[in-house]
Amino acid sequence: MRYLRITPTGIWTFRYRIPERFRWLFEHRHEIKRSLGRVSKTEAIAKGLQLELELRTKMATDPQQPDTTKFDLNEDLLSECPCSHWYNL
């Protein structure tokens, strides 16, 4: 698993980079880091998968996610714009 590393002292760590468009969900953090402790490789993989699933679920199902594809434009303001004919408005 690419998010898991083991330190020279035998502690497994999980690191996941948060995509920029979802950072607001995680207090604007760039990555999530967690120590998984001194466990077997199998246990570290299971814990890492669980953490990854939690993060991906939060990014996929958050109802507060802003819609950045739509713009609320005031048509009155656009019609008064001297350059509105450039954009066929």
Short mmCIF file of N, CA and C in Angstrom, two decimals, residues 9-80:
data_model
loop_
_atom_site.label_atom_id
_atom_site.label_comp_id
_atom_site.label_asym_id
_atom_site.label_seq_id
_atom_site.Cartn_x
_atom_site.Cartn_y
_atom_site.Cartn_z
N THR A 9 12.52 1.87 13.54
CA THR A 9 12.20 1.31 14.86
C THR A 9 10.99 0.39 14.84
N GLY A 10 10.40 0.16 13.65
CA GLY A 10 9.30 -0.79 13.52
C GLY A 10 7.91 -0.21 13.68
N ILE A 11 7.77 1.11 13.64
CA ILE A 11 6.46 1.74 13.77
C ILE A 11 5.91 2.02 12.38
N TRP A 12 4.69 1.57 12.13
CA TRP A 12 4.03 1.81 10.85
C TRP A 12 3.37 3.17 10.88
N THR A 13 3.49 3.91 9.76
CA THR A 13 2.86 5.22 9.65
C THR A 13 2.02 5.28 8.38
N PHE A 14 0.97 6.07 8.46
CA PHE A 14 0.05 6.29 7.34
C PHE A 14 0.13 7.76 6.97
N ARG A 15 0.35 8.06 5.68
CA ARG A 15 0.37 9.44 5.19
C ARG A 15 -0.47 9.51 3.93
N TYR A 16 -1.41 10.46 3.90
CA TYR A 16 -2.30 10.61 2.76
C TYR A 16 -2.36 12.08 2.37
N ARG A 17 -2.05 12.38 1.13
CA ARG A 17 -2.09 13.76 0.63
C ARG A 17 -3.52 14.12 0.26
N ILE A 18 -4.00 15.24 0.79
CA ILE A 18 -5.36 15.71 0.53
C ILE A 18 -5.36 16.54 -0.75
N PRO A 19 -6.19 16.19 -1.74
CA PRO A 19 -6.29 17.03 -2.94
C PRO A 19 -6.73 18.45 -2.56
N GLU A 20 -6.23 19.43 -3.28
CA GLU A 20 -6.47 20.83 -2.94
C GLU A 20 -7.96 21.18 -2.82
N ARG A 21 -8.78 20.62 -3.70
CA ARG A 21 -10.20 20.98 -3.68
C ARG A 21 -10.95 20.44 -2.47
N PHE A 22 -10.34 19.53 -1.70
CA PHE A 22 -10.98 18.96 -0.51
C PHE A 22 -10.33 19.41 0.79
N ARG A 23 -9.32 20.25 0.73
CA ARG A 23 -8.59 20.62 1.95
C ARG A 23 -9.46 21.36 2.95
N TRP A 24 -10.48 22.07 2.48
CA TRP A 24 -11.35 22.80 3.39
C TRP A 24 -12.09 21.84 4.32
N LEU A 25 -12.26 20.59 3.90
CA LEU A 25 -12.92 19.59 4.75
C LEU A 25 -12.04 19.14 5.92
N PHE A 26 -10.73 19.34 5.76
CA PHE A 26 -9.76 18.85 6.74
C PHE A 26 -8.96 20.00 7.34
N GLU A 27 -9.64 21.11 7.62
CA GLU A 27 -9.02 22.28 8.24
C GLU A 27 -7.84 22.79 7.41
N HIS A 28 -7.95 22.69 6.11
CA HIS A 28 -6.96 23.18 5.13
C HIS A 28 -5.59 22.51 5.28
N ARG A 29 -5.61 21.29 5.77
CA ARG A 29 -4.35 20.54 5.87
C ARG A 29 -3.99 19.94 4.52
N HIS A 30 -2.70 19.83 4.25
CA HIS A 30 -2.22 19.27 2.99
C HIS A 30 -2.13 17.75 3.03
N GLU A 31 -1.93 17.21 4.21
CA GLU A 31 -1.88 15.76 4.34
C GLU A 31 -2.33 15.33 5.72
N ILE A 32 -2.73 14.07 5.79
CA ILE A 32 -3.14 13.45 7.05
C ILE A 32 -2.06 12.42 7.40
N LYS A 33 -1.56 12.50 8.61
CA LYS A 33 -0.54 11.56 9.07
C LYS A 33 -1.03 10.88 10.34
N ARG A 34 -0.85 9.58 10.41
CA ARG A 34 -1.24 8.83 11.59
C ARG A 34 -0.19 7.75 11.86
N SER A 35 0.08 7.54 13.13
CA SER A 35 0.93 6.43 13.54
C SER A 35 0.04 5.23 13.78
N LEU A 36 0.43 4.09 13.22
CA LEU A 36 -0.36 2.87 13.40
C LEU A 36 0.23 1.96 14.47
N GLY A 37 1.38 2.33 14.97
CA GLY A 37 2.01 1.58 16.05
C GLY A 37 2.87 0.42 15.55
N ARG A 38 3.34 -0.35 16.50
CA ARG A 38 4.15 -1.53 16.18
C ARG A 38 3.22 -2.73 16.03
N VAL A 39 2.76 -2.90 14.81
CA VAL A 39 1.84 -3.99 14.51
C VAL A 39 2.42 -4.79 13.34
N SER A 40 1.79 -5.89 13.03
CA SER A 40 2.24 -6.69 11.89
C SER A 40 1.91 -5.96 10.59
N LYS A 41 2.52 -6.40 9.52
CA LYS A 41 2.27 -5.78 8.21
C LYS A 41 0.80 -5.92 7.82
N THR A 42 0.20 -7.06 8.10
CA THR A 42 -1.20 -7.31 7.78
C THR A 42 -2.11 -6.34 8.54
N GLU A 43 -1.82 -6.16 9.83
CA GLU A 43 -2.62 -5.22 10.62
C GLU A 43 -2.44 -3.79 10.14
N ALA A 44 -1.22 -3.42 9.76
CA ALA A 44 -0.96 -2.07 9.26
C ALA A 44 -1.73 -1.82 7.96
N ILE A 45 -1.76 -2.81 7.08
CA ILE A 45 -2.52 -2.68 5.83
C ILE A 45 -4.00 -2.51 6.12
N ALA A 46 -4.52 -3.31 7.05
CA ALA A 46 -5.94 -3.23 7.40
C ALA A 46 -6.28 -1.85 7.99
N LYS A 47 -5.45 -1.36 8.89
CA LYS A 47 -5.69 -0.05 9.49
C LYS A 47 -5.55 1.06 8.44
N GLY A 48 -4.56 0.92 7.57
CA GLY A 48 -4.37 1.91 6.51
C GLY A 48 -5.55 1.96 5.56
N LEU A 49 -6.06 0.81 5.18
CA LEU A 49 -7.24 0.77 4.32
C LEU A 49 -8.46 1.40 4.98
N GLN A 50 -8.61 1.15 6.27
CA GLN A 50 -9.73 1.73 7.02
C GLN A 50 -9.61 3.25 7.04
N LEU A 51 -8.41 3.78 7.30
CA LEU A 51 -8.21 5.23 7.32
C LEU A 51 -8.45 5.83 5.93
N GLU A 52 -7.94 5.18 4.90
CA GLU A 52 -8.14 5.68 3.54
C GLU A 52 -9.62 5.70 3.18
N LEU A 53 -10.34 4.66 3.54
CA LEU A 53 -11.78 4.61 3.27
C LEU A 53 -12.52 5.73 3.97
N GLU A 54 -12.17 6.00 5.23
CA GLU A 54 -12.80 7.10 5.96
C GLU A 54 -12.56 8.45 5.27
N LEU A 55 -11.32 8.68 4.84
CA LEU A 55 -10.99 9.94 4.18
C LEU A 55 -11.72 10.08 2.85
N ARG A 56 -11.69 9.02 2.05
CA ARG A 56 -12.35 9.08 0.74
C ARG A 56 -13.87 9.21 0.87
N THR A 57 -14.45 8.56 1.88
CA THR A 57 -15.88 8.67 2.11
C THR A 57 -16.25 10.10 2.49
N LYS A 58 -15.45 10.72 3.34
CA LYS A 58 -15.72 12.10 3.73
C LYS A 58 -15.64 13.03 2.51
N MET A 59 -14.67 12.80 1.64
CA MET A 59 -14.53 13.65 0.45
C MET A 59 -15.67 13.42 -0.54
N ALA A 60 -16.19 12.20 -0.59
CA ALA A 60 -17.22 11.87 -1.59
C ALA A 60 -18.63 12.23 -1.15
N THR A 61 -18.91 12.24 0.15
CA THR A 61 -20.29 12.38 0.60
C THR A 61 -20.58 13.62 1.42
N ASP A 62 -19.65 14.55 1.53
CA ASP A 62 -19.88 15.72 2.36
C ASP A 62 -20.95 16.61 1.73
N PRO A 63 -22.07 16.84 2.43
CA PRO A 63 -23.16 17.64 1.86
C PRO A 63 -22.82 19.13 1.77
N GLN A 64 -21.81 19.58 2.49
CA GLN A 64 -21.43 20.99 2.50
C GLN A 64 -20.45 21.34 1.38
N GLN A 65 -20.16 20.38 0.52
CA GLN A 65 -19.17 20.59 -0.53
C GLN A 65 -19.63 21.71 -1.47
N PRO A 66 -18.81 22.74 -1.63
CA PRO A 66 -19.21 23.84 -2.51
C PRO A 66 -19.19 23.42 -3.97
N ASP A 67 -20.14 23.93 -4.72
CA ASP A 67 -20.20 23.64 -6.15
C ASP A 67 -19.43 24.72 -6.89
N THR A 68 -18.25 24.38 -7.35
CA THR A 68 -17.39 25.37 -8.00
C THR A 68 -17.63 25.42 -9.51
N THR A 69 -18.57 24.65 -10.01
CA THR A 69 -18.81 24.63 -11.45
C THR A 69 -19.87 25.64 -11.87
N LYS A 70 -20.62 26.19 -10.92
CA LYS A 70 -21.71 27.12 -11.25
C LYS A 70 -21.38 28.51 -10.72
N PHE A 71 -21.79 29.51 -11.46
CA PHE A 71 -21.61 30.88 -11.03
C PHE A 71 -22.97 31.55 -11.00
N ASP A 72 -23.22 32.31 -9.97
CA ASP A 72 -24.47 33.04 -9.86
C ASP A 72 -24.21 34.45 -10.39
N LEU A 73 -24.51 34.67 -11.66
CA LEU A 73 -24.25 35.95 -12.29
C LEU A 73 -25.54 36.78 -12.31
N ASN A 74 -25.41 38.01 -12.01
CA ASN A 74 -26.54 38.93 -12.05
C ASN A 74 -26.70 39.40 -13.50
N GLU A 75 -27.77 38.99 -14.14
CA GLU A 75 -27.99 39.30 -15.55
C GLU A 75 -28.12 40.80 -15.80
N ASP A 76 -28.70 41.55 -14.84
CA ASP A 76 -28.84 42.99 -15.00
C ASP A 76 -27.48 43.67 -15.09
N LEU A 77 -26.57 43.22 -14.25
CA LEU A 77 -25.24 43.82 -14.28
C LEU A 77 -24.52 43.49 -15.58
N LEU A 78 -24.72 42.29 -16.07
CA LEU A 78 -24.06 41.89 -17.31
C LEU A 78 -24.59 42.68 -18.50
N SER A 79 -25.90 42.96 -18.51
CA SER A 79 -26.47 43.69 -19.63
C SER A 79 -25.98 45.14 -19.66
N GLU A 80 -25.60 45.68 -18.50
CA GLU A 80 -25.10 47.05 -18.43
C GLU A 80 -23.61 47.13 -18.74
#
